[in-house]
Amino acid sequence: MVALLLGAARTFVQRRTKPPVEAGSVVTKTPLRTGGSNQDETAMPHCENFAPIILTGDRPTGPLHLGHYVGTLKNRVAMQRSHRQFVLIADAQGLTDNADNPDRIRRNVIEVCLDYLAVGVDPAYTTICLQSSLSALNELTLFYLNYVTVARLERNPTIKDEIRTRGFGRDIPAGFLCYPVAQAADITAFKATVVPVGDDQVPIIEQTNEIVRRINRQAAREVLPEAKAVVPKIGRLPGIDGERKMSKSQGNAIYLSASRDEIGTAVRRMYTDPGHLRVSDPGKIEGNIVFTYLDAFDPDVDAVADLKASYRHGGLGDIALKQRLEQVLETLIAPIRERRAELARRPDDVIDVLRQGTKTSRFVTQQTLSEVREALGLFILA
Ligand code: ATP
Ligand code: MG
C-alpha cells in the first residue's frame, strides 16, 4: 500500500519537467465559461464527465496524523482516479476556534498540502484548493443560514461534543456553531455526492442534506444533489491517550511527519491493559489501544490474530507488543516522512499546486453560486 502511495507521489516529482499545475488542472486551460457556452471547464481528463464528485477537506490546525490517514487520506488516494476529486484546505473553518491565533492556521496550510502530496494525493487527479480564497463559499453560507435554525445547530451531536472538548461553555464563537452550514456550502458548491470522512463528521453531512432538501423544495427542483458520507471501517481512530479521537487539537496524535523517536515515544505512552502486570498474566484486548492500532495498521492480519491469542492467554509482554507496533508505524510513516521532506524543499512548487487548484475551484464554485442565486429567486443584475 505504502509503495502504491509513494508511486503516486513520485509521479508528481517526475512530472516536474512540466509544472505540476499543468497536469493537475488541465481544466483551467479552458477559458472561463460565459453564458451560452457549453464547454465544461471542470472536465477532468482522467475520468468521465459523469464520474461522481468527491469533496473532502481538513482544517489546517496542524500537520495531518494517523487518524487522517485511515480516516480519509487512504480513501482519497484510492478513489482519485475513478472520481472527480476536490480537496479543500479549510482555513476559514480553522479560524472558527482559532480566531485569536490566525498564525497557526496560516502556517499549517502548506504543512497540510505537503502531507497530501507525500501520501500520494496526486494533483494530476485531485484538485487541491484553499477555502478562504473561494468567496462563493461565503456567499452560499450566508444564503444557507436561512435554511437552518439555531436550535438545530445546537442539537448537532458533533458540535455539542466539540464545544465540550474545547471548553467553550456559553462563549461559543458564532462561526463555530455555524460551521456545519459553511461545510454544507463547501460540499454543495462542488456538487459533491461522495464525502469521505471520519465518523465524527457524519452528523454534519446529515445536516448538509437537510439544507439541500430545503433549498430544492424552495426552488421546486433539484438544484443541489445530496451527499453520501463514506466512512472507513475504523470509523475514528482514538488518540494515543485512548480516550478521545486522535485530533490535532488534543495533543494525542502521531503525525505523518513523525520521526522514529517521536513514534517510539508515542507508542511507549500508550496504555495497554492495566491488569496485565507480568508477562505471564492473561491480558485484555478490548480497549487495549495497542491492538486497536495493530488492527488499523499492521498488514499481517494473521500475525495480529496470533498476538491477540497469546496476549489473552498470557505470555506476551507489553514491551514486545509495543516494539511490533513501533516497527509497523515506522514502516508506514518512514517513506511518507522522506517524501514530505523532499517536497518541503520545493515550497514554490507546492504553492503552485494550491494556486492552480484554487483557480479551478473558483470556476466551479462560482458556477454553483450563480445557479443557487437564481434558484432562490434573487434579483440578478445582468
Ligand atoms: P482539529 O482537532 O483541529 O479539529 P482534526 O484532527 O479533528 O483537527 P479535521 O481537520 O477536523 O482534523 O478532520 C479532517 C477529516 O479527518 C475529517 O473528515 C475527520 O472526520 C477526519 N479525521 C480526523 N481525525 C480522525 C480520526 N482520529 N479518525 C478518523 N478520521 C479522522
Ligand atoms: Mg476536527
Short mmCIF file of C-alpha atoms and ligand atoms in Angstrom, two decimals:
data_model
loop_
_atom_site.label_atom_id
_atom_site.label_comp_id
_atom_site.label_asym_id
_atom_site.label_seq_id
_atom_site.Cartn_x
_atom_site.Cartn_y
_atom_site.Cartn_z
CA MET A 1 0.00 0.00 0.00
CA VAL A 2 2.74 2.42 1.01
CA ALA A 3 4.62 1.56 -2.17
CA LEU A 4 1.49 2.37 -4.12
CA LEU A 5 1.06 5.69 -2.38
CA LEU A 6 4.64 6.64 -2.90
CA GLY A 7 4.44 5.61 -6.51
CA ALA A 8 1.68 8.14 -6.96
CA ALA A 9 3.69 10.75 -5.09
CA ARG A 10 6.73 10.00 -7.21
CA THR A 11 4.87 10.73 -10.43
CA PHE A 12 4.49 14.24 -9.08
CA VAL A 13 8.27 14.66 -8.99
CA GLN A 14 8.83 13.09 -12.39
CA ARG A 15 6.27 15.40 -13.85
CA ARG A 16 8.50 18.31 -12.83
CA THR A 17 9.68 18.66 -16.41
CA LYS A 18 6.33 20.40 -16.78
CA PRO A 19 4.94 22.46 -13.89
CA PRO A 20 2.83 20.14 -11.67
CA VAL A 21 -0.07 22.51 -12.07
CA GLU A 22 -0.27 21.66 -15.76
CA ALA A 23 -1.05 18.09 -15.03
CA GLY A 24 -3.34 18.75 -12.12
CA SER A 25 -5.52 21.28 -13.76
CA VAL A 26 -5.93 20.70 -17.42
CA VAL A 27 -9.36 22.11 -16.71
CA THR A 28 -8.11 25.62 -16.23
CA LYS A 29 -6.65 25.76 -19.70
CA THR A 30 -10.18 26.15 -21.00
CA PRO A 31 -11.36 29.73 -20.71
CA LEU A 32 -13.96 30.62 -18.10
CA ARG A 33 -17.38 29.62 -19.25
CA THR A 34 -19.55 32.52 -20.16
CA GLY A 35 -23.29 32.43 -20.70
CA GLY A 36 -24.31 30.34 -23.67
CA SER A 37 -21.10 28.30 -23.89
CA ASN A 38 -21.44 24.57 -23.46
CA GLN A 39 -17.79 23.94 -22.75
CA ASP A 40 -17.07 22.28 -19.42
CA GLU A 41 -14.06 23.88 -17.74
CA THR A 42 -14.28 21.40 -14.91
CA ALA A 43 -13.85 18.29 -17.04
CA MET A 44 -11.09 16.06 -15.74
CA PRO A 45 -9.28 14.15 -18.47
CA HIS A 46 -8.70 11.02 -16.38
CA CYS A 47 -12.36 10.25 -15.77
CA GLU A 48 -15.70 10.56 -17.46
CA ASN A 49 -17.57 13.80 -17.00
CA PHE A 50 -20.34 11.99 -15.20
CA ALA A 51 -17.91 10.45 -12.68
CA PRO A 52 -19.11 11.10 -9.12
CA ILE A 53 -17.65 14.18 -7.49
CA ILE A 54 -15.79 13.93 -4.19
CA LEU A 55 -15.20 16.76 -1.78
CA THR A 56 -13.20 16.31 1.37
CA GLY A 57 -11.04 18.59 3.42
CA ASP A 58 -9.02 19.26 6.52
CA ARG A 59 -8.64 22.18 8.84
CA PRO A 60 -5.04 23.45 8.75
CA THR A 61 -4.78 23.43 12.53
CA GLY A 62 -1.66 21.27 12.39
CA PRO A 63 0.04 18.69 10.23
CA LEU A 64 -2.00 15.58 9.46
CA HIS A 65 -1.90 12.46 11.59
CA LEU A 66 -2.62 8.74 11.50
CA GLY A 67 -6.33 9.44 12.13
CA HIS A 68 -6.45 11.36 8.87
CA TYR A 69 -4.53 8.59 7.15
CA VAL A 70 -7.02 5.83 7.98
CA GLY A 71 -9.96 8.23 8.17
CA THR A 72 -9.76 9.88 4.78
CA LEU A 73 -6.34 10.02 3.11
CA LYS A 74 -6.24 6.34 2.14
CA ASN A 75 -9.67 6.68 0.56
CA ARG A 76 -8.70 9.83 -1.26
CA VAL A 77 -5.68 8.19 -2.82
CA ALA A 78 -7.67 5.08 -3.72
CA MET A 79 -10.61 6.98 -5.25
CA GLN A 80 -8.90 9.81 -7.07
CA ARG A 81 -8.61 8.06 -10.43
CA SER A 82 -12.22 6.99 -10.69
CA HIS A 83 -13.76 10.23 -9.40
CA ARG A 84 -13.51 13.96 -9.86
CA GLN A 85 -11.95 14.79 -6.53
CA PHE A 86 -11.60 18.16 -4.83
CA VAL A 87 -9.72 18.50 -1.55
CA LEU A 88 -10.28 21.67 0.42
CA ILE A 89 -7.82 23.08 2.92
CA ALA A 90 -10.42 24.55 5.26
CA ASP A 91 -8.54 27.52 6.68
CA ALA A 92 -11.67 29.63 7.19
CA GLN A 93 -13.18 26.79 9.21
CA GLY A 94 -9.91 26.51 11.14
CA LEU A 95 -10.38 30.12 12.25
CA THR A 96 -13.73 29.35 13.87
CA ASP A 97 -11.93 28.14 17.00
CA ASN A 98 -8.57 29.81 16.37
CA ALA A 99 -9.55 33.42 15.71
CA ASP A 100 -7.01 34.55 18.31
CA ASN A 101 -4.24 32.56 16.61
CA PRO A 102 -4.53 33.04 12.84
CA ASP A 103 -0.81 32.45 12.50
CA ARG A 104 -1.36 28.80 13.41
CA ILE A 105 -3.82 28.41 10.54
CA ARG A 106 -1.69 30.28 8.00
CA ARG A 107 1.46 28.28 8.81
CA ASN A 108 -0.28 24.95 8.52
CA VAL A 109 -1.78 25.46 5.07
CA ILE A 110 1.46 24.36 3.43
CA GLU A 111 2.02 21.63 6.04
CA VAL A 112 -1.31 20.04 5.16
CA CYS A 113 -0.65 20.38 1.44
CA LEU A 114 2.73 18.67 1.95
CA ASP A 115 1.00 15.82 3.76
CA TYR A 116 -1.44 15.34 0.88
CA LEU A 117 1.30 15.16 -1.72
CA ALA A 118 3.52 12.97 0.45
CA VAL A 119 0.86 10.27 0.91
CA GLY A 120 0.02 10.23 -2.78
CA VAL A 121 -2.82 12.67 -3.36
CA ASP A 122 -1.81 13.48 -6.91
CA PRO A 123 -2.57 16.88 -8.45
CA ALA A 124 -2.95 15.14 -11.80
CA TYR A 125 -6.13 13.57 -10.45
CA THR A 126 -7.13 15.70 -7.48
CA THR A 127 -7.79 19.43 -7.31
CA ILE A 128 -6.40 20.82 -4.05
CA CYS A 129 -7.77 24.24 -3.09
CA LEU A 130 -7.79 26.87 -0.34
CA GLN A 131 -11.16 27.62 1.25
CA SER A 132 -10.61 31.29 2.17
CA SER A 133 -9.75 32.11 -1.44
CA LEU A 134 -13.13 30.87 -2.69
CA SER A 135 -15.52 33.72 -1.99
CA ALA A 136 -18.50 31.85 -3.45
CA LEU A 137 -18.38 29.61 -0.38
CA ASN A 138 -19.02 32.57 1.92
CA GLU A 139 -21.97 33.75 -0.15
CA LEU A 140 -23.51 30.29 -0.22
CA THR A 141 -23.04 30.04 3.56
CA LEU A 142 -24.93 33.29 4.04
CA PHE A 143 -27.88 32.06 1.96
CA TYR A 144 -27.90 28.63 3.61
CA LEU A 145 -28.02 30.12 7.11
CA ASN A 146 -31.65 30.99 6.39
CA TYR A 147 -32.47 27.30 5.96
CA VAL A 148 -31.32 26.11 9.37
CA THR A 149 -32.46 27.06 12.86
CA VAL A 150 -30.24 27.94 15.82
CA ALA A 151 -31.88 25.08 17.75
CA ARG A 152 -30.87 22.62 15.02
CA LEU A 153 -27.30 23.92 15.06
CA GLU A 154 -27.15 23.47 18.83
CA ARG A 155 -28.50 19.92 18.58
CA ASN A 156 -25.79 18.65 16.22
CA PRO A 157 -24.05 15.92 18.28
CA THR A 158 -20.61 16.56 16.77
CA ILE A 159 -20.84 20.25 17.56
CA LYS A 160 -22.06 19.52 21.10
CA ASP A 161 -19.12 17.20 21.61
CA GLU A 162 -16.61 19.66 20.15
CA ILE A 163 -17.99 22.51 22.26
CA ARG A 164 -17.45 20.34 25.33
CA THR A 165 -13.89 19.28 24.46
CA ARG A 166 -12.92 22.85 23.57
CA GLY A 167 -14.33 24.12 26.87
CA PHE A 168 -16.31 26.94 25.26
CA GLY A 169 -19.03 26.87 27.91
CA ARG A 170 -21.53 29.53 26.83
CA ASP A 171 -18.91 31.52 24.92
CA ILE A 172 -19.28 29.66 21.65
CA PRO A 173 -17.98 31.62 18.66
CA ALA A 174 -20.96 32.04 16.30
CA GLY A 175 -18.74 30.97 13.41
CA PHE A 176 -18.01 27.71 15.20
CA LEU A 177 -21.67 26.94 15.86
CA CYS A 178 -22.41 27.63 12.21
CA TYR A 179 -19.52 25.70 10.68
CA PRO A 180 -21.80 22.83 9.57
CA VAL A 181 -23.60 25.37 7.38
CA ALA A 182 -20.29 26.51 5.90
CA GLN A 183 -19.46 22.85 5.35
CA ALA A 184 -22.78 22.42 3.54
CA ALA A 185 -21.69 25.31 1.32
CA ASP A 186 -18.33 23.61 0.67
CA ILE A 187 -19.88 20.28 -0.28
CA THR A 188 -22.66 21.65 -2.43
CA ALA A 189 -20.50 24.29 -4.15
CA PHE A 190 -18.65 21.42 -5.79
CA LYS A 191 -21.90 19.42 -6.25
CA ALA A 192 -20.16 16.61 -4.41
CA THR A 193 -22.14 13.42 -3.89
CA VAL A 194 -19.36 11.47 -2.15
CA VAL A 195 -17.69 12.74 1.01
CA PRO A 196 -15.02 10.50 2.62
CA VAL A 197 -14.94 11.43 6.31
CA GLY A 198 -14.25 10.06 9.77
CA ASP A 199 -17.45 9.11 11.59
CA ASP A 200 -17.37 12.31 13.67
CA GLN A 201 -18.42 14.12 10.51
CA VAL A 202 -21.48 12.02 9.69
CA PRO A 203 -23.94 14.33 11.54
CA ILE A 204 -22.53 17.25 9.58
CA ILE A 205 -23.26 15.52 6.28
CA GLU A 206 -26.79 14.80 7.52
CA GLN A 207 -27.21 18.49 8.24
CA THR A 208 -25.88 19.32 4.78
CA ASN A 209 -28.53 17.10 3.23
CA GLU A 210 -31.27 18.75 5.26
CA ILE A 211 -30.21 22.12 3.88
CA VAL A 212 -30.05 20.69 0.36
CA ARG A 213 -33.59 19.32 0.66
CA ARG A 214 -34.91 22.64 1.94
CA ILE A 215 -33.30 24.57 -0.89
CA ASN A 216 -34.52 22.13 -3.52
CA ARG A 217 -38.00 22.32 -2.03
CA GLN A 218 -37.87 26.11 -2.09
CA ALA A 219 -36.72 26.12 -5.70
CA ALA A 220 -39.18 23.32 -6.61
CA ARG A 221 -36.46 21.49 -8.50
CA GLU A 222 -33.22 19.67 -7.79
CA VAL A 223 -30.70 22.47 -7.74
CA LEU A 224 -28.23 20.66 -5.49
CA PRO A 225 -27.50 16.93 -5.06
CA GLU A 226 -27.49 15.19 -1.71
CA ALA A 227 -24.16 13.81 -0.50
CA LYS A 228 -23.22 10.46 0.94
CA ALA A 229 -20.61 10.09 3.68
CA VAL A 230 -18.04 7.37 3.04
CA VAL A 231 -16.81 6.26 6.44
CA PRO A 232 -13.81 3.95 6.80
CA LYS A 233 -14.15 0.67 8.70
CA ILE A 234 -12.27 2.08 11.68
CA GLY A 235 -14.76 4.97 11.97
CA ARG A 236 -12.46 7.13 14.01
CA LEU A 237 -9.00 6.34 15.29
CA PRO A 238 -8.55 7.01 19.01
CA GLY A 239 -5.63 9.15 20.11
CA ILE A 240 -2.65 7.71 21.94
CA ASP A 241 -4.43 8.61 25.20
CA GLY A 242 -7.03 6.01 24.22
CA GLU A 243 -9.82 8.30 25.41
CA ARG A 244 -10.72 10.70 22.64
CA LYS A 245 -10.37 10.52 18.88
CA MET A 246 -6.93 11.33 17.58
CA SER A 247 -7.05 15.03 16.91
CA LYS A 248 -4.63 17.82 16.18
CA SER A 249 -6.23 19.95 18.87
CA GLN A 250 -5.98 17.35 21.65
CA GLY A 251 -2.21 16.69 21.72
CA ASN A 252 -2.82 12.94 21.34
CA ALA A 253 -1.71 12.48 17.73
CA ILE A 254 1.04 10.68 15.83
CA TYR A 255 1.81 12.84 12.82
CA LEU A 256 2.56 11.57 9.33
CA SER A 257 5.79 13.57 9.63
CA ALA A 258 6.78 11.97 12.97
CA SER A 259 10.41 10.93 13.42
CA ARG A 260 11.28 7.41 14.51
CA ASP A 261 11.92 8.76 18.03
CA GLU A 262 8.57 10.52 18.16
CA ILE A 263 6.82 7.34 17.07
CA GLY A 264 8.66 5.38 19.76
CA THR A 265 7.80 7.91 22.49
CA ALA A 266 4.13 7.95 21.48
CA VAL A 267 3.87 4.16 21.42
CA ARG A 268 5.56 3.86 24.83
CA ARG A 269 3.00 6.31 26.26
CA MET A 270 0.06 4.15 25.13
CA TYR A 271 -1.70 2.29 27.86
CA THR A 272 -2.49 -1.37 27.34
CA ASP A 273 -4.36 -3.39 29.94
CA PRO A 274 -3.76 -2.03 33.46
CA GLY A 275 -4.40 -5.55 34.86
CA HIS A 276 -1.61 -7.04 32.75
CA LEU A 277 1.28 -6.69 35.19
CA ARG A 278 3.53 -9.68 34.45
CA VAL A 279 4.33 -11.14 31.03
CA SER A 280 2.70 -14.39 32.12
CA ASP A 281 -0.59 -12.69 33.14
CA PRO A 282 -3.54 -13.06 30.77
CA GLY A 283 -4.32 -9.67 29.19
CA LYS A 284 -7.35 -7.91 27.69
CA ILE A 285 -7.63 -6.98 24.04
CA GLU A 286 -10.82 -4.92 24.36
CA GLY A 287 -9.98 -1.28 24.97
CA ASN A 288 -6.28 -2.06 24.53
CA ILE A 289 -5.16 0.76 22.32
CA VAL A 290 -2.03 -1.02 21.05
CA PHE A 291 -4.23 -3.70 19.50
CA THR A 292 -6.57 -1.05 18.08
CA TYR A 293 -3.56 0.39 16.25
CA LEU A 294 -2.28 -3.02 15.15
CA ASP A 295 -5.74 -3.75 13.73
CA ALA A 296 -5.67 -0.45 11.86
CA PHE A 297 -2.10 -0.53 10.54
CA ASP A 298 -0.49 -3.96 10.67
CA PRO A 299 -0.85 -5.54 7.22
CA ASP A 300 -0.23 -9.03 8.64
CA VAL A 301 -3.72 -9.82 9.92
CA ASP A 302 -2.87 -13.44 10.79
CA ALA A 303 0.13 -12.43 12.88
CA VAL A 304 -2.04 -9.93 14.79
CA ALA A 305 -4.60 -12.67 15.44
CA ASP A 306 -1.79 -14.87 16.86
CA LEU A 307 -0.56 -11.99 19.04
CA LYS A 308 -4.07 -11.46 20.38
CA ALA A 309 -4.38 -15.14 21.24
CA SER A 310 -1.11 -15.26 23.15
CA TYR A 311 -1.81 -11.92 24.91
CA ARG A 312 -5.19 -13.21 26.08
CA HIS A 313 -3.67 -16.46 27.21
CA GLY A 314 -0.66 -14.85 28.95
CA GLY A 315 2.97 -14.98 27.85
CA LEU A 316 3.21 -11.91 25.65
CA GLY A 317 4.66 -8.81 27.28
CA ASP A 318 3.67 -5.20 26.62
CA ILE A 319 7.22 -4.30 25.58
CA ALA A 320 7.33 -6.88 22.79
CA LEU A 321 3.85 -5.83 21.68
CA LYS A 322 4.80 -2.17 21.55
CA GLN A 323 8.02 -2.92 19.69
CA ARG A 324 5.98 -4.56 16.98
CA LEU A 325 3.61 -1.59 16.74
CA GLU A 326 6.53 0.84 16.63
CA GLN A 327 8.02 -1.09 13.71
CA VAL A 328 4.68 -1.26 11.87
CA LEU A 329 4.19 2.50 12.20
CA GLU A 330 7.78 3.26 11.24
CA THR A 331 7.37 1.15 8.08
CA LEU A 332 4.22 3.10 7.19
CA ILE A 333 5.47 6.57 8.07
CA ALA A 334 9.17 6.50 7.04
CA PRO A 335 8.57 6.76 3.25
CA ILE A 336 5.89 9.43 3.75
CA ARG A 337 8.27 11.37 6.00
CA GLU A 338 11.09 11.19 3.46
CA ARG A 339 8.87 12.18 0.58
CA ARG A 340 7.48 15.06 2.62
CA ALA A 341 10.97 16.35 3.48
CA GLU A 342 11.88 16.26 -0.19
CA LEU A 343 8.75 18.24 -1.16
CA ALA A 344 9.31 20.72 1.68
CA ARG A 345 12.50 21.80 -0.06
CA ARG A 346 10.37 22.98 -3.02
CA PRO A 347 7.73 25.22 -1.38
CA ASP A 348 7.13 27.19 -4.58
CA ASP A 349 6.02 24.05 -6.40
CA VAL A 350 3.68 23.17 -3.55
CA ILE A 351 2.19 26.68 -3.59
CA ASP A 352 1.76 26.39 -7.37
CA VAL A 353 -0.31 23.23 -6.92
CA LEU A 354 -2.53 25.03 -4.44
CA ARG A 355 -2.81 28.18 -6.54
CA GLN A 356 -3.80 26.31 -9.66
CA GLY A 357 -6.25 24.04 -7.82
CA THR A 358 -7.86 27.09 -6.22
CA LYS A 359 -8.22 28.75 -9.60
CA THR A 360 -10.01 25.70 -10.98
CA SER A 361 -12.22 25.53 -7.90
CA ARG A 362 -13.15 29.18 -8.25
CA PHE A 363 -14.76 28.45 -11.62
CA VAL A 364 -16.67 25.52 -10.24
CA THR A 365 -17.94 27.22 -7.08
CA GLN A 366 -18.90 30.47 -8.80
CA GLN A 367 -20.95 28.48 -11.25
CA THR A 368 -22.88 26.82 -8.43
CA LEU A 369 -23.34 30.15 -6.68
CA SER A 370 -24.96 31.59 -9.82
CA GLU A 371 -27.32 28.62 -10.01
CA VAL A 372 -28.28 28.92 -6.34
CA ARG A 373 -28.87 32.67 -6.55
CA GLU A 374 -31.17 32.12 -9.47
CA ALA A 375 -32.93 29.16 -7.85
CA LEU A 376 -33.58 31.15 -4.68
CA GLY A 377 -35.25 33.85 -6.74
CA LEU A 378 -32.82 36.68 -6.16
CA PHE A 379 -32.85 39.73 -8.38
CA ILE A 380 -30.00 39.09 -10.80
CA LEU A 381 -28.31 42.21 -12.16
CA ALA A 382 -27.14 41.47 -15.69
P1 ATP B 1 -8.99 19.57 14.83
O1 ATP B 1 -8.56 18.97 16.14
O2 ATP B 1 -8.36 20.90 14.54
O3 ATP B 1 -10.49 19.58 14.64
P2 ATP B 1 -8.78 17.09 13.47
O4 ATP B 1 -7.58 16.30 13.85
O5 ATP B 1 -10.11 16.72 14.07
O6 ATP B 1 -8.41 18.60 13.72
P3 ATP B 1 -10.02 17.75 10.98
O7 ATP B 1 -9.29 18.67 10.06
O8 ATP B 1 -11.10 18.35 11.85
O9 ATP B 1 -8.91 17.05 11.92
O10 ATP B 1 -10.61 16.50 10.22
C1 ATP B 1 -10.42 16.30 8.84
C2 ATP B 1 -11.00 14.97 8.42
O11 ATP B 1 -10.26 13.91 9.01
C3 ATP B 1 -12.47 14.76 8.84
O12 ATP B 1 -13.14 14.06 7.81
C4 ATP B 1 -12.35 13.89 10.04
O13 ATP B 1 -13.50 13.07 10.20
C5 ATP B 1 -11.12 13.04 9.72
N1 ATP B 1 -10.48 12.66 10.97
C6 ATP B 1 -9.87 13.49 11.84
N2 ATP B 1 -9.44 12.80 12.91
C7 ATP B 1 -9.76 11.50 12.70
C8 ATP B 1 -9.57 10.28 13.44
N3 ATP B 1 -8.97 10.30 14.61
N4 ATP B 1 -10.04 9.12 12.91
C9 ATP B 1 -10.66 9.10 11.72
N5 ATP B 1 -10.87 10.21 10.96
C10 ATP B 1 -10.43 11.39 11.45
MG MG B 2 -11.83 18.15 13.75
#
